[in-house]
Coordinates of C-alpha atoms and ligand atoms in Angstrom, one line a residue:
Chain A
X366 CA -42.6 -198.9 -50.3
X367 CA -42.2 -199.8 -54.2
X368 CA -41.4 -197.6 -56.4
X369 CA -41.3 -197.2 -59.9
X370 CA -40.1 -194.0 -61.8
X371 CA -39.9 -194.1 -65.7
X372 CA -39.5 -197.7 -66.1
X373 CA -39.6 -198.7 -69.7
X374 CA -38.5 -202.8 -70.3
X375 CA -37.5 -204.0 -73.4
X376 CA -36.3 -207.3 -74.6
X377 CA -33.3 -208.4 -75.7
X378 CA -35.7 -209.6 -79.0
X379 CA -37.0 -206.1 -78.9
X380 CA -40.3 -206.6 -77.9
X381 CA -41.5 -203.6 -75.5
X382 CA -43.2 -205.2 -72.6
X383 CA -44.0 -201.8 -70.3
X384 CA -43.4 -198.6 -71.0
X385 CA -42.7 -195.7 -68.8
X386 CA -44.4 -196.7 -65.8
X387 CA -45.0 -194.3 -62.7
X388 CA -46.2 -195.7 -59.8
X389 CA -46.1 -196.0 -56.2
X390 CA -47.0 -198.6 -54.1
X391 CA -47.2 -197.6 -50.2
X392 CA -46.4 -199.8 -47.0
X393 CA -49.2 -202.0 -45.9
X394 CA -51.4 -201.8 -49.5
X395 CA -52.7 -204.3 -51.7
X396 CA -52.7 -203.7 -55.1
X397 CA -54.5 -205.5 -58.0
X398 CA -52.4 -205.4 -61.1
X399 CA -54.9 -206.2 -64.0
X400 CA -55.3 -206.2 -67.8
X401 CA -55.3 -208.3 -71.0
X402 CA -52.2 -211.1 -71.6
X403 CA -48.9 -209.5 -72.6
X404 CA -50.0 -206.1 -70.9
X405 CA -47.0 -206.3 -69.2
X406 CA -48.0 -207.3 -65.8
X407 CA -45.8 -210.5 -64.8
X408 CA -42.7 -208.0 -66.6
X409 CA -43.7 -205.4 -63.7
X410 CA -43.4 -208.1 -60.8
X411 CA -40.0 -209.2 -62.3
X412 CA -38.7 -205.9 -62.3
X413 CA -39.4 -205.5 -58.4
X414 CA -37.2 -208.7 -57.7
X415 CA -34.4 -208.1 -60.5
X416 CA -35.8 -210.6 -62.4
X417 CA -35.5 -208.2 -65.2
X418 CA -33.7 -204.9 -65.2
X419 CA -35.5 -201.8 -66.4
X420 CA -34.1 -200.4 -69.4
X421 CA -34.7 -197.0 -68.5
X422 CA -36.0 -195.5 -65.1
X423 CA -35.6 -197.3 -61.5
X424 CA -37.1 -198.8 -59.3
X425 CA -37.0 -198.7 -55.5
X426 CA -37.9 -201.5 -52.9
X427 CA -37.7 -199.2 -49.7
X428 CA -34.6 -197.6 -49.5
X429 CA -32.9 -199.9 -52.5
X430 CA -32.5 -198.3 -55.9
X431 CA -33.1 -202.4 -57.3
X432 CA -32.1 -200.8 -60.8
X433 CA -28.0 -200.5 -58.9
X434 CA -28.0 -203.4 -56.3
X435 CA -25.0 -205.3 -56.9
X436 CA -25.7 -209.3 -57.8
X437 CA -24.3 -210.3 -54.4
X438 CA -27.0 -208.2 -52.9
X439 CA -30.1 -209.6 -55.0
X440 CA -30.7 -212.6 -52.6
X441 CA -30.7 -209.9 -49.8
X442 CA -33.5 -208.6 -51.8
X443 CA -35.1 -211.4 -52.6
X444 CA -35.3 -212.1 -48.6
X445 CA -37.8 -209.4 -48.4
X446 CA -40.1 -210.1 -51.0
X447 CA -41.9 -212.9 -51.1
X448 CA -43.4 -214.4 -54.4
X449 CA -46.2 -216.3 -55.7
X450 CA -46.9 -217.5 -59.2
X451 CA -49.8 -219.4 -60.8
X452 CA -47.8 -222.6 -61.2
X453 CA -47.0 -223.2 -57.5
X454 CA -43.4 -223.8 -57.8
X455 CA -43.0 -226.3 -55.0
X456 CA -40.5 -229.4 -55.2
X457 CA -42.1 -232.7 -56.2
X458 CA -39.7 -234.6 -54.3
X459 CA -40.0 -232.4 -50.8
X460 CA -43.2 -232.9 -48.4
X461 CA -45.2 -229.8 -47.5
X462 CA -43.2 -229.5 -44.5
X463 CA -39.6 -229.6 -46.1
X464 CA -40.9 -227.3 -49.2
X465 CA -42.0 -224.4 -46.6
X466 CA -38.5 -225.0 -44.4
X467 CA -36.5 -224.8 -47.4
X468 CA -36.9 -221.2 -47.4
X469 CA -35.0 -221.1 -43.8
X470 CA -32.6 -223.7 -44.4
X471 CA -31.3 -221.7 -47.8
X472 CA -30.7 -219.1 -45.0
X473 CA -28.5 -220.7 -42.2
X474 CA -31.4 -220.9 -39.7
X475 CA -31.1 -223.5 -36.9
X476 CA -32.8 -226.6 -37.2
X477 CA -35.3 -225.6 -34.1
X478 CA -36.2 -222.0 -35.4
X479 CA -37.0 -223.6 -38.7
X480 CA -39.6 -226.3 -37.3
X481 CA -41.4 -223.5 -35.1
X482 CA -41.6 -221.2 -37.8
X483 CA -42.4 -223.1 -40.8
X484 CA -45.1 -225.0 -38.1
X485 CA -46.6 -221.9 -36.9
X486 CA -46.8 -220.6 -41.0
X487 CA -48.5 -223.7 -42.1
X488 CA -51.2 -223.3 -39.2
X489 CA -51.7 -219.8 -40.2
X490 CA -52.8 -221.4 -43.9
X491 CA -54.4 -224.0 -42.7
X492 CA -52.2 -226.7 -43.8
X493 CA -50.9 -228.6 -40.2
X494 CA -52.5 -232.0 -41.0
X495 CA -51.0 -232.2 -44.7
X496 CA -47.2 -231.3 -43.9
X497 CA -46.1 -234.6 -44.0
X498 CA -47.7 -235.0 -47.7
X499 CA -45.8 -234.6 -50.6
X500 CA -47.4 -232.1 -54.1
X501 CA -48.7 -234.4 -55.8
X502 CA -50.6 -235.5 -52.8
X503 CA -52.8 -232.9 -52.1
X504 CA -55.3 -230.3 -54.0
X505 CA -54.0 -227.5 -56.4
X506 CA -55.9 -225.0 -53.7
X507 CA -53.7 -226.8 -51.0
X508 CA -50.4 -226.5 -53.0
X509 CA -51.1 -222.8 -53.6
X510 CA -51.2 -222.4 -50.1
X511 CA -47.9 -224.3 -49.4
X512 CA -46.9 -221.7 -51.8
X513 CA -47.2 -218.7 -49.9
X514 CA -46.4 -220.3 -46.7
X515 CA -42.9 -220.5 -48.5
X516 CA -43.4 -217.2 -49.4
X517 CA -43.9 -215.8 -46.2
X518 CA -42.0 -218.5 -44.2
X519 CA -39.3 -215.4 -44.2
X520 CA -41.6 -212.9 -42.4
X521 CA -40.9 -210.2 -45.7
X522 CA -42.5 -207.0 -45.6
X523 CA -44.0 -207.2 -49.4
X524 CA -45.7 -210.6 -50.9
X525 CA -45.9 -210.8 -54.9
X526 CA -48.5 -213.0 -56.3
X527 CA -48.5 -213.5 -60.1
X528 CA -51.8 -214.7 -61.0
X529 CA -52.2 -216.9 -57.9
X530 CA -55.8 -218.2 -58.6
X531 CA -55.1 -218.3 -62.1
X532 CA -55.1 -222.5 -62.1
X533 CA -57.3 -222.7 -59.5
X534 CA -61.5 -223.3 -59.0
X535 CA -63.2 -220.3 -57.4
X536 CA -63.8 -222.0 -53.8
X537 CA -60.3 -222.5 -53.9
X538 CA -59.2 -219.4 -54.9
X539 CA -61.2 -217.7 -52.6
X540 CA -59.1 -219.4 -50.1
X541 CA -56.1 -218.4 -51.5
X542 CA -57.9 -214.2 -51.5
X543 CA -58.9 -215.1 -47.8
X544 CA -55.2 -215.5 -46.8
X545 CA -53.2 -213.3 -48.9
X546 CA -55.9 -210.6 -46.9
X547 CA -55.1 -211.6 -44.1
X548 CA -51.5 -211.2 -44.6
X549 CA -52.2 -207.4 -45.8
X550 CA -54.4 -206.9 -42.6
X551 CA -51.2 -208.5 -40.6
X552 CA -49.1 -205.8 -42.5
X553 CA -47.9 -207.1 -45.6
X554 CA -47.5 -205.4 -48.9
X555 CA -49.3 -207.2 -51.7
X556 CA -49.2 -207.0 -55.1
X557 CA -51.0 -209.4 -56.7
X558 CA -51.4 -209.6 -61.1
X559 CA -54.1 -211.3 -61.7
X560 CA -57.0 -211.7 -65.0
X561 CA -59.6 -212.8 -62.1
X562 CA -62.6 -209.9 -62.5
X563 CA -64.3 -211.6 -60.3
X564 CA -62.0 -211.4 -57.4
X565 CA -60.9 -207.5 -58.8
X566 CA -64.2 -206.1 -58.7
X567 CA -65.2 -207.8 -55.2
X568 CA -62.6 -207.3 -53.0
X569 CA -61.9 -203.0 -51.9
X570 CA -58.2 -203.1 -52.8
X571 CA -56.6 -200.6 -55.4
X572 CA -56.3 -201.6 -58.8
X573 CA -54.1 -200.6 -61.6
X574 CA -55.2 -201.4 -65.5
X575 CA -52.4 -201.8 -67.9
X576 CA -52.3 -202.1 -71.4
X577 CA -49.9 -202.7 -73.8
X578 CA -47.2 -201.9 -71.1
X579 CA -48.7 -198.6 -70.0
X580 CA -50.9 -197.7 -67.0
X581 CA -54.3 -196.9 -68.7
X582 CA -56.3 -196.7 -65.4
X583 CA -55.4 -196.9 -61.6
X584 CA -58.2 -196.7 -59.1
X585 CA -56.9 -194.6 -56.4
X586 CA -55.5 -191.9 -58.5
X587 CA -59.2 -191.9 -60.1
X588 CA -60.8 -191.6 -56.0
X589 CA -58.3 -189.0 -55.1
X590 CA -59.3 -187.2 -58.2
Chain B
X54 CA -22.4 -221.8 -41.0
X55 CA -21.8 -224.6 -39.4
X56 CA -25.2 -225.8 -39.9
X57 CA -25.0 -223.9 -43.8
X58 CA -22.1 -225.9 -44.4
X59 CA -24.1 -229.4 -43.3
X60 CA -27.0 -228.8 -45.0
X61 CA -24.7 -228.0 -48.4
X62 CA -22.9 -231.6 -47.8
X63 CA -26.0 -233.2 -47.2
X64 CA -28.0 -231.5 -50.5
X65 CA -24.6 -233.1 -52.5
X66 CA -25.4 -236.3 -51.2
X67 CA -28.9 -236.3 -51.8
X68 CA -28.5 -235.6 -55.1
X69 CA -25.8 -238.1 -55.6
X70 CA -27.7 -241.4 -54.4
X71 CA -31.1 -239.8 -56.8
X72 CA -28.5 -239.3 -59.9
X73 CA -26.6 -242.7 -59.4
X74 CA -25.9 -242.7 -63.4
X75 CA -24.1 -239.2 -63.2
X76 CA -21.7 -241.2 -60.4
X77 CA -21.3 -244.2 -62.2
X78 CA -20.1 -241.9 -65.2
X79 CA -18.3 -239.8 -63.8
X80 CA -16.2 -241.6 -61.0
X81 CA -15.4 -244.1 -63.9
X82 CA -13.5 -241.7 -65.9
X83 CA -11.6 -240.3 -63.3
X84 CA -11.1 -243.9 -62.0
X85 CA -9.8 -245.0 -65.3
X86 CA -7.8 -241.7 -65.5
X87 CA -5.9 -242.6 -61.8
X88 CA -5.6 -245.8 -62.3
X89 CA -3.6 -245.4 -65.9
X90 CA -1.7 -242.8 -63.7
X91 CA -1.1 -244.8 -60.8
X92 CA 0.4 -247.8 -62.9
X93 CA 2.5 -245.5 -64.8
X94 CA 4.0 -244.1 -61.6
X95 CA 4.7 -247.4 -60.5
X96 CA 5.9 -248.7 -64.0
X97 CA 8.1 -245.8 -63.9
X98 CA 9.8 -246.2 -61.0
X99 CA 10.0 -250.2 -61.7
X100 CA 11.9 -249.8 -64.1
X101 CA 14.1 -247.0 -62.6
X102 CA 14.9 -249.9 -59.9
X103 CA 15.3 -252.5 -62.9
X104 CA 18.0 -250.1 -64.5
X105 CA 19.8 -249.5 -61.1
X106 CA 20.0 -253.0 -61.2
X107 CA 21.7 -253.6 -64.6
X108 CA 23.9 -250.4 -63.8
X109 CA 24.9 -252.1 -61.0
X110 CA 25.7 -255.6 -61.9
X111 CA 28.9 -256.3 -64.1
X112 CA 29.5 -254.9 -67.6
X113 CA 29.5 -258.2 -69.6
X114 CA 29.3 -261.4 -68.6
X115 CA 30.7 -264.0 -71.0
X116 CA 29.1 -267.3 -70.6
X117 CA 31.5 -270.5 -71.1
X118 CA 30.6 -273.3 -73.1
X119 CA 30.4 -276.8 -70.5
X120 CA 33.6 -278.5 -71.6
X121 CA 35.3 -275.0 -70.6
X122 CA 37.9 -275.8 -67.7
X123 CA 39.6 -273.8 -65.1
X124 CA 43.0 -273.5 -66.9
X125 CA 41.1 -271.5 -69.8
X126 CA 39.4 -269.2 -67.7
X127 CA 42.4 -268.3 -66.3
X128 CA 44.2 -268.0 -69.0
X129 CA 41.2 -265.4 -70.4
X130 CA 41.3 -263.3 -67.2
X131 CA 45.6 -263.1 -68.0
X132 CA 44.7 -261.4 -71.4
X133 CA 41.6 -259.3 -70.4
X134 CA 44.2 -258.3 -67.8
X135 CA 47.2 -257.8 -70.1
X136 CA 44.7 -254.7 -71.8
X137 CA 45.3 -252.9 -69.0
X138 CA 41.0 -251.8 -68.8
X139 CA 40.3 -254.4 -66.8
X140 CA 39.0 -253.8 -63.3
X141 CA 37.9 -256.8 -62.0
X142 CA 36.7 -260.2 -63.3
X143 CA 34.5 -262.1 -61.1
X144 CA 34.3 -266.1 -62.1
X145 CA 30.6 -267.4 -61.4
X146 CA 31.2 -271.6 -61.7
X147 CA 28.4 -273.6 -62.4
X148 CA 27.7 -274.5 -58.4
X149 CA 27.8 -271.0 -57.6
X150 CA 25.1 -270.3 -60.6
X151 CA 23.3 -272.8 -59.0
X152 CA 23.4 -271.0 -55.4
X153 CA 22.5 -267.9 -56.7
X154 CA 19.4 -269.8 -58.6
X155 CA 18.4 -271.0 -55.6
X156 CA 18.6 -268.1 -53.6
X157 CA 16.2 -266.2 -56.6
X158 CA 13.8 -268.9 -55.9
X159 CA 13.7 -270.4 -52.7
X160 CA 10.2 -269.9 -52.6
X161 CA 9.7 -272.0 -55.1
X162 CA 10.7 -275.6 -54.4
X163 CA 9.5 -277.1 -57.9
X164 CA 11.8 -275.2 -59.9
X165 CA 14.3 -276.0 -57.4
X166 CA 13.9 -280.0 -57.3
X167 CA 14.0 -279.2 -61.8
X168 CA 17.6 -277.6 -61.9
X169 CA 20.6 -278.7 -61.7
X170 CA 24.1 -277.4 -61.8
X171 CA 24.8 -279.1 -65.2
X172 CA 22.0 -276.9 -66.6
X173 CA 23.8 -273.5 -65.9
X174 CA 26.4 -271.9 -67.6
X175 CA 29.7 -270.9 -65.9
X176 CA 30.2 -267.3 -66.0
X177 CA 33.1 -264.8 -66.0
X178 CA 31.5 -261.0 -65.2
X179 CA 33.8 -258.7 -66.6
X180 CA 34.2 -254.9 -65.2
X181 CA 36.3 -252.2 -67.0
X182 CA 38.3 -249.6 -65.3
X183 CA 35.8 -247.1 -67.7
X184 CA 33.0 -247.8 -69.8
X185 CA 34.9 -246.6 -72.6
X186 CA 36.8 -249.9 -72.9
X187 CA 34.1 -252.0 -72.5
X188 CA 33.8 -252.6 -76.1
X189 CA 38.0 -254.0 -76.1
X190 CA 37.2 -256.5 -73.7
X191 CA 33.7 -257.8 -75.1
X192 CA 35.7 -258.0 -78.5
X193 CA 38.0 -260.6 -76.8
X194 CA 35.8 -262.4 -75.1
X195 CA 33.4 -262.9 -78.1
X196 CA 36.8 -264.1 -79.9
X197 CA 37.6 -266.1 -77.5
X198 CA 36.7 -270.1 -78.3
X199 CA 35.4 -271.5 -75.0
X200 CA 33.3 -268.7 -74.8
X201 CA 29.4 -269.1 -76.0
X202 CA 27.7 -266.4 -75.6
X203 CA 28.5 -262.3 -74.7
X204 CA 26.1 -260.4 -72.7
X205 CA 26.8 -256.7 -72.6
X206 CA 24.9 -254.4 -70.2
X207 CA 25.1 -251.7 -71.5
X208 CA 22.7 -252.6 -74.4
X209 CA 20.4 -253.7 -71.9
X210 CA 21.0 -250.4 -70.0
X211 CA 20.5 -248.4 -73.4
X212 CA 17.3 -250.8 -74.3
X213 CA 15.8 -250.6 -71.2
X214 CA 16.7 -246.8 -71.0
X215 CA 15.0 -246.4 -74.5
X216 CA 12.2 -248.2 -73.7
X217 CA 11.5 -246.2 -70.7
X218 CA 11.7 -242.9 -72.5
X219 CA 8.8 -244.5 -75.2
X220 CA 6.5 -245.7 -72.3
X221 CA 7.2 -242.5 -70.5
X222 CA 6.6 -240.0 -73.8
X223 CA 3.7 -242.4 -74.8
X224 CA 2.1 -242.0 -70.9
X225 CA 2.3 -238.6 -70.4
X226 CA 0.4 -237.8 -73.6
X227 CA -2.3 -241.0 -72.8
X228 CA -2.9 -239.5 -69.5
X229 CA -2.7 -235.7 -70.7
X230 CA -5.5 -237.4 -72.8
X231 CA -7.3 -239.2 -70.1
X232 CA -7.4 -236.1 -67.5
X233 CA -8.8 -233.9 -70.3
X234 CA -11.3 -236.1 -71.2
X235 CA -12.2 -236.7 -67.2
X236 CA -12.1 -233.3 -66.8
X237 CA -14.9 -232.4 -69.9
X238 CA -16.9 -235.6 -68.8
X239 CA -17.3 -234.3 -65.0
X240 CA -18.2 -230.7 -66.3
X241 CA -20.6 -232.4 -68.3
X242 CA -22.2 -234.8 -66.0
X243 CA -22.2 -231.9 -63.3
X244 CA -23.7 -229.5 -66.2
X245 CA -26.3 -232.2 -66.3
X246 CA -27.2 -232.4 -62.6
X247 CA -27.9 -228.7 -62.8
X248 CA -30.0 -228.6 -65.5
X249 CA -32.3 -231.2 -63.4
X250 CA -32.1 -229.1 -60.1
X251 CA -33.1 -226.3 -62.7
X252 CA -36.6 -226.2 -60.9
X253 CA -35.0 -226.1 -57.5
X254 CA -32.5 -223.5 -58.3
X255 CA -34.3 -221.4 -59.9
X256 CA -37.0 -221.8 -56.4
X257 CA -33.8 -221.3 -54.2
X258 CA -32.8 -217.7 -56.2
X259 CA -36.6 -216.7 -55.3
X260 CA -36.3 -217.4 -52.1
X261 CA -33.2 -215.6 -51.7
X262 CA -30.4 -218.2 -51.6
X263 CA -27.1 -216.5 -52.4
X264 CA -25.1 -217.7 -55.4
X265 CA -22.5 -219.5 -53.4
X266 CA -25.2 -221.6 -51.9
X267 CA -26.7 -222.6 -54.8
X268 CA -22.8 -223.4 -56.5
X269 CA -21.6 -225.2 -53.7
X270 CA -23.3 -228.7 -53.5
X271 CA -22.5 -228.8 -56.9
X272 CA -18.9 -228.1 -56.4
X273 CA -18.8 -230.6 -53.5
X274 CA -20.0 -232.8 -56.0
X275 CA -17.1 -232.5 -58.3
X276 CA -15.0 -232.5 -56.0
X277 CA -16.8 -235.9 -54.5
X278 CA -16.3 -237.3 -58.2
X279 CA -12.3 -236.5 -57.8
X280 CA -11.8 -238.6 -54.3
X281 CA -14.0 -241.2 -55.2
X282 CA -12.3 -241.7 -58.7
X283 CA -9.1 -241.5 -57.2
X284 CA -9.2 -243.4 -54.1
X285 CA -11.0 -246.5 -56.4
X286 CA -8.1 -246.3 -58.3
X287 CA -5.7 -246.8 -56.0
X288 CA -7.3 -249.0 -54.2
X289 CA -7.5 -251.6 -57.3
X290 CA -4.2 -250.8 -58.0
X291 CA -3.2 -252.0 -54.6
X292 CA -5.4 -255.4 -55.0
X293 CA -3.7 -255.9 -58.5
X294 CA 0.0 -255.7 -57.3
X295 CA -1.0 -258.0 -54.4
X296 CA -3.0 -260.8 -57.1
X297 CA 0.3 -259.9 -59.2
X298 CA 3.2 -260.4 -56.6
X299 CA 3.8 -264.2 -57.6
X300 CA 4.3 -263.7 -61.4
X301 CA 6.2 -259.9 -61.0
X302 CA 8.9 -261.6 -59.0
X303 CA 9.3 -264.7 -60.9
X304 CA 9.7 -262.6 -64.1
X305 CA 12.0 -260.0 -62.6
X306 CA 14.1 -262.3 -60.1
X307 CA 16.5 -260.8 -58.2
X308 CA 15.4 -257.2 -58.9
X309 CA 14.3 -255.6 -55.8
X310 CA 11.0 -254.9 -56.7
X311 CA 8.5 -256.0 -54.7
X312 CA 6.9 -255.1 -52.0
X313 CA 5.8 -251.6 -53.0
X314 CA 6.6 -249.8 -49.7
X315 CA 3.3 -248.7 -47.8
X316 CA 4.4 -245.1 -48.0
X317 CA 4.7 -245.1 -51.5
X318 CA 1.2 -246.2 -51.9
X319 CA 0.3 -243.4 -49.5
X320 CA 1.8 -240.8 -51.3
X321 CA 0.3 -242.4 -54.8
X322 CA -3.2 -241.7 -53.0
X323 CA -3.1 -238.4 -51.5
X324 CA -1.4 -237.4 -54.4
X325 CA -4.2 -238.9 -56.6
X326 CA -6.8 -237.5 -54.1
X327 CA -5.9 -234.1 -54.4
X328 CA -5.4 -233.7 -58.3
X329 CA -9.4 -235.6 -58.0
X330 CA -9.9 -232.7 -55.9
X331 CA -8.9 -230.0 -57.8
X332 CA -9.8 -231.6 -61.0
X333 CA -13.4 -232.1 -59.8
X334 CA -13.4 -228.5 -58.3
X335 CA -12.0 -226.9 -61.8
X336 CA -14.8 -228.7 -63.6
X337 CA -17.4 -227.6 -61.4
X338 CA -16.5 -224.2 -61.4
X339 CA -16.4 -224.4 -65.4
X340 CA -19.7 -226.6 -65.2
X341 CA -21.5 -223.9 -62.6
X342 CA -20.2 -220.7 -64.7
X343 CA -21.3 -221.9 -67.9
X344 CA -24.7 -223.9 -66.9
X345 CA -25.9 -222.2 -63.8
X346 CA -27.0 -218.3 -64.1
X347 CA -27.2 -217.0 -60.9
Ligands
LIG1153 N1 -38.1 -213.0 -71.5 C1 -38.8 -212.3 -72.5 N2 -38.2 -212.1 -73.7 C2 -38.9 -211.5 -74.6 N3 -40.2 -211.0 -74.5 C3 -40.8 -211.2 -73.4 C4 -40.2 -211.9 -72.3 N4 -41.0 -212.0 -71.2 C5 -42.2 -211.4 -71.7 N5 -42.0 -210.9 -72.9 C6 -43.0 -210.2 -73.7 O1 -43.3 -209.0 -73.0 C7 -44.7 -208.7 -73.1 C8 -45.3 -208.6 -71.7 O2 -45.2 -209.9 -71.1 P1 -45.7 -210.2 -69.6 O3 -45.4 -211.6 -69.3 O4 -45.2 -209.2 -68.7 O5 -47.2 -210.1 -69.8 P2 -48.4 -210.4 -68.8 O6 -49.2 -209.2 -68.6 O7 -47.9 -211.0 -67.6 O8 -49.2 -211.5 -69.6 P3 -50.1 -212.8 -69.1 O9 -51.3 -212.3 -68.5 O10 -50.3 -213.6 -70.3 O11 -49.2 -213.4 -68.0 C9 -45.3 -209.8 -73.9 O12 -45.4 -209.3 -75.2 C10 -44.3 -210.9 -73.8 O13 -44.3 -211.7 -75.0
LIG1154 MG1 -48.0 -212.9 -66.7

């Protein structure tokens, strides 16, 4: 479960970028974060990792009040959240393969554990024949999906994705939808931010509006109503 | 952590061969650093042995002019004697000069087959009861007729000792300079190497690599600079003294100088080694503290 309760973030140059937010995310959902550049979205997603630290209120990744871990303890948190972001992220210098075991090796895991794992994560995204390939080698739709096998290469509960499609055409991204649904089905957490209506108003997920750093609309409060 | 601690040595390496500039750059320093050290060291305790030397060998010698015959030296050693200061005087005739020449240089036949006795002085070598009344007897033998020229140790004891004390004033504060520069130059070049891992670290923080595993190679790497520097150092230092041998015992015959004892050498290098350790480690710390927010 994530939690927020309060949260207000401002900048060190004083701009506010959300204000008091309230919201929960259960176990198992996925949740579209949505509105107009600057709302505040990618700010929310940072605050879940410690990123960013809230300015007022807290926020709680299962049983961790994220607002008091220790720095020591972030990577700990980190572990269990994996993220996603428009721009892919991946090494130019590592090949599919490498950039996906990275995420083991950074964590002491043997040498055999990390060849099964990352092999059996880039099947489940459909990436087996490119792992010896390096970025620039293969499609944008391919890298974002060499992306979240990184992301997930660490088996963590919740999956962040910050605009994920946002650099991507729409066959593509509906690859990119297609897995990050399956992970949900498979019991993963996801929080995706995205400006995609297309996507939003397709797929059955819940979706939270926010403008100018405040929640202006969420879609389950609204069906519970 | 075994296998952590691999994988850390291996990312340093990597990232050495792709940055060979930041090396080059900063192995040089440190290099230059150690080996200005190491030949001070050696300097130093050269010219220790060179002083021991002159301490040791007679207080003055008076050289005799070549028509100077036995009856006169004798006849000088009866007053140096009459002083009551003197403790010894040793007569050196031109045959023995010649021995002792040839002894300096037996490896050397063609400066052998060039000298003859005629060409060296007789000597008297003149040794006071204290130093205090060395200055009596050099005042007689300088007076004295058959006598050409006075050499007095002690102002080659009190030169030598004053030159030491420049070289070793002007050395310490050349190589305070030197290990402060090296030290800023590694923090740089390692500041450097982070800024283009920034993609990468800031990749390993999302996926959750802890702090020290992200400081680490980079630390290695300093470290890494610090032996490299070092053992280059001594290494050339070695080669020089070995290309130098001939022309360091021609010029300082007779002084027990050469060879360098292999221990010696040693200790030079693991004591080099380790100050490149620790130097490279405190910059890297610096370098990862200031550069790398994690
Ligand atoms: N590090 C920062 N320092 C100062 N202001 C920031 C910082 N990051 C974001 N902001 C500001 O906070 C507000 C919210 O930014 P945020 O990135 O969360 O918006 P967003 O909804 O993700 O926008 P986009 O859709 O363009 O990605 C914006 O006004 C932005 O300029
Ligand atoms: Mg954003």
């Amino acid at each position: 479960m994530i939690n927020f309760q309060q949260v207000t973030k401002r900048y060190a140059n004083g701009t506010t970028a959300v204000v008091d937010i309230d919201l929960e995310v259960p176990d198992r959902q996925f949740l579209f974060i949505v509105g107009p550049s600057g709302a505040g979205k990618s700010t929310l997603l940072k605050l879940i990792i410690r990123e960013e630290v809230p300015s007022e209120g807290k926020v709680f990744v299962d049983k961790w009040d994220v607002t008091k871990l220790p720095g020591r303890k972030v990577p700990h948190l980190r572990r269990q959240i994996g993220t996603v972001f428009q721009d892919f992220k991946l090494l130019p210098k590592k090949t599919v393969f490498e950039n996906v075991a990275f995420a083991l090796e950074i964590i002491g895991r043997t040498s055999k554990e990390i060849k099964e794992v990352t092999e059996e994560v880039l099947e489940l995204v459909g990436l087996k024949d490119q792992r010896n390939l390096f970025p620039n080698q293969i499609s944008g739709g391919e890298a974002q999906r060499v992306a979240i096998a990184r992301a997930i290469v660490q088996k963590p509960p919740f999956v962040l994705a910050d605009e994920p499609t946002g650099n991507l055409d729409a066959k593509s991204a509906w690859e990119i939808m297609a897995i990050l649904q399956k992970l949900n089905e498979l019991g993963t957490t996801v929080i995706m931010a995205t400006h995609n209506i297309d996507i939003v108003q397709t797929l059955p997920h819940r979706m939270v509006e926010i403008e100018h750093g405040r929640i202006i609309k969420d879609s389950e409060l609204k069906t519970k109503n | 952590m075994f296998i952590t601690l691999l994988r850390l040595i291996k990312t340093t390496f990597q990232r050495i061969v792709r940055s060979p500039y930041h090396v080059i750059a900063a192995t040089f320093v440190l290099f230059l650093s150690f080996f200005v050290t190491a030949a001070f060291v050696l300097i130093m305790l050269g010219s220790n042995v060179i002083l021991k030397h002159f301490e040791s060998k007679p207080q003055v010698t008076a050289f005799f002019k070549d028509d100077t015959n036995l009856a006169q030296v004798e006849e000088l050693k009866k007053v140096l004697s009459n002083t009551g200061y003197l403790a010894n005087a040793k007569y050196v005739s031109k045959e023995e000069a010649l021995k002792i020449y040839k002894e300096q240089n037996k490896d050397e036949p063609i400066l052998l087959e060039m000298v003859t006795a005629d060409m060296l002085p007789a000597s008297l070598e003149v040794f006071a009861t204290d130093i205090k009344y060395l200055p009596n007897l050099a005042e007689i033998l300088t007076k004295e007729n058959s006598v050409e020229e006075v050499i007095y140790q002690k102002d080659i004891v009190s030169n030598l000792t004053n030159w030491t004390n420049t070289i070793r004033n002007l050395g310490v504060i050349v190589i305070a300079f030197l290990f402060v520069t090296s030290l800023l130059i590694t923090l740089v070049v390692i500041g450097l190497n982070i800024s283009v891992y920034k993609d990468e670290i800031e990749i390993m923080r999302l996926v959750g690599a802890s702090s020290s595993y992200i400081r680490i190679p980079f630390i290695f790497e300093g470290m890494l600079y610090g032996v490299l520097g070092a053992g280059l150092a001594v290494s050339t230092i070695w080669l020089l003294l070995g290309y130098l041998e001939p022309v360091i015992k021609e010029l300082f015959s007779g002084i027990p100088l050469l060879p360098v004892s292999n221990d010696l050498m040693l200790l030079i290098l693991g004591g080099e080694a380790l100050t490149g350790v620790l130097l490279g480690f405190i910059s890297a710390v610096i370098a990862t503290w200031k550069y790398l927010k994690v």
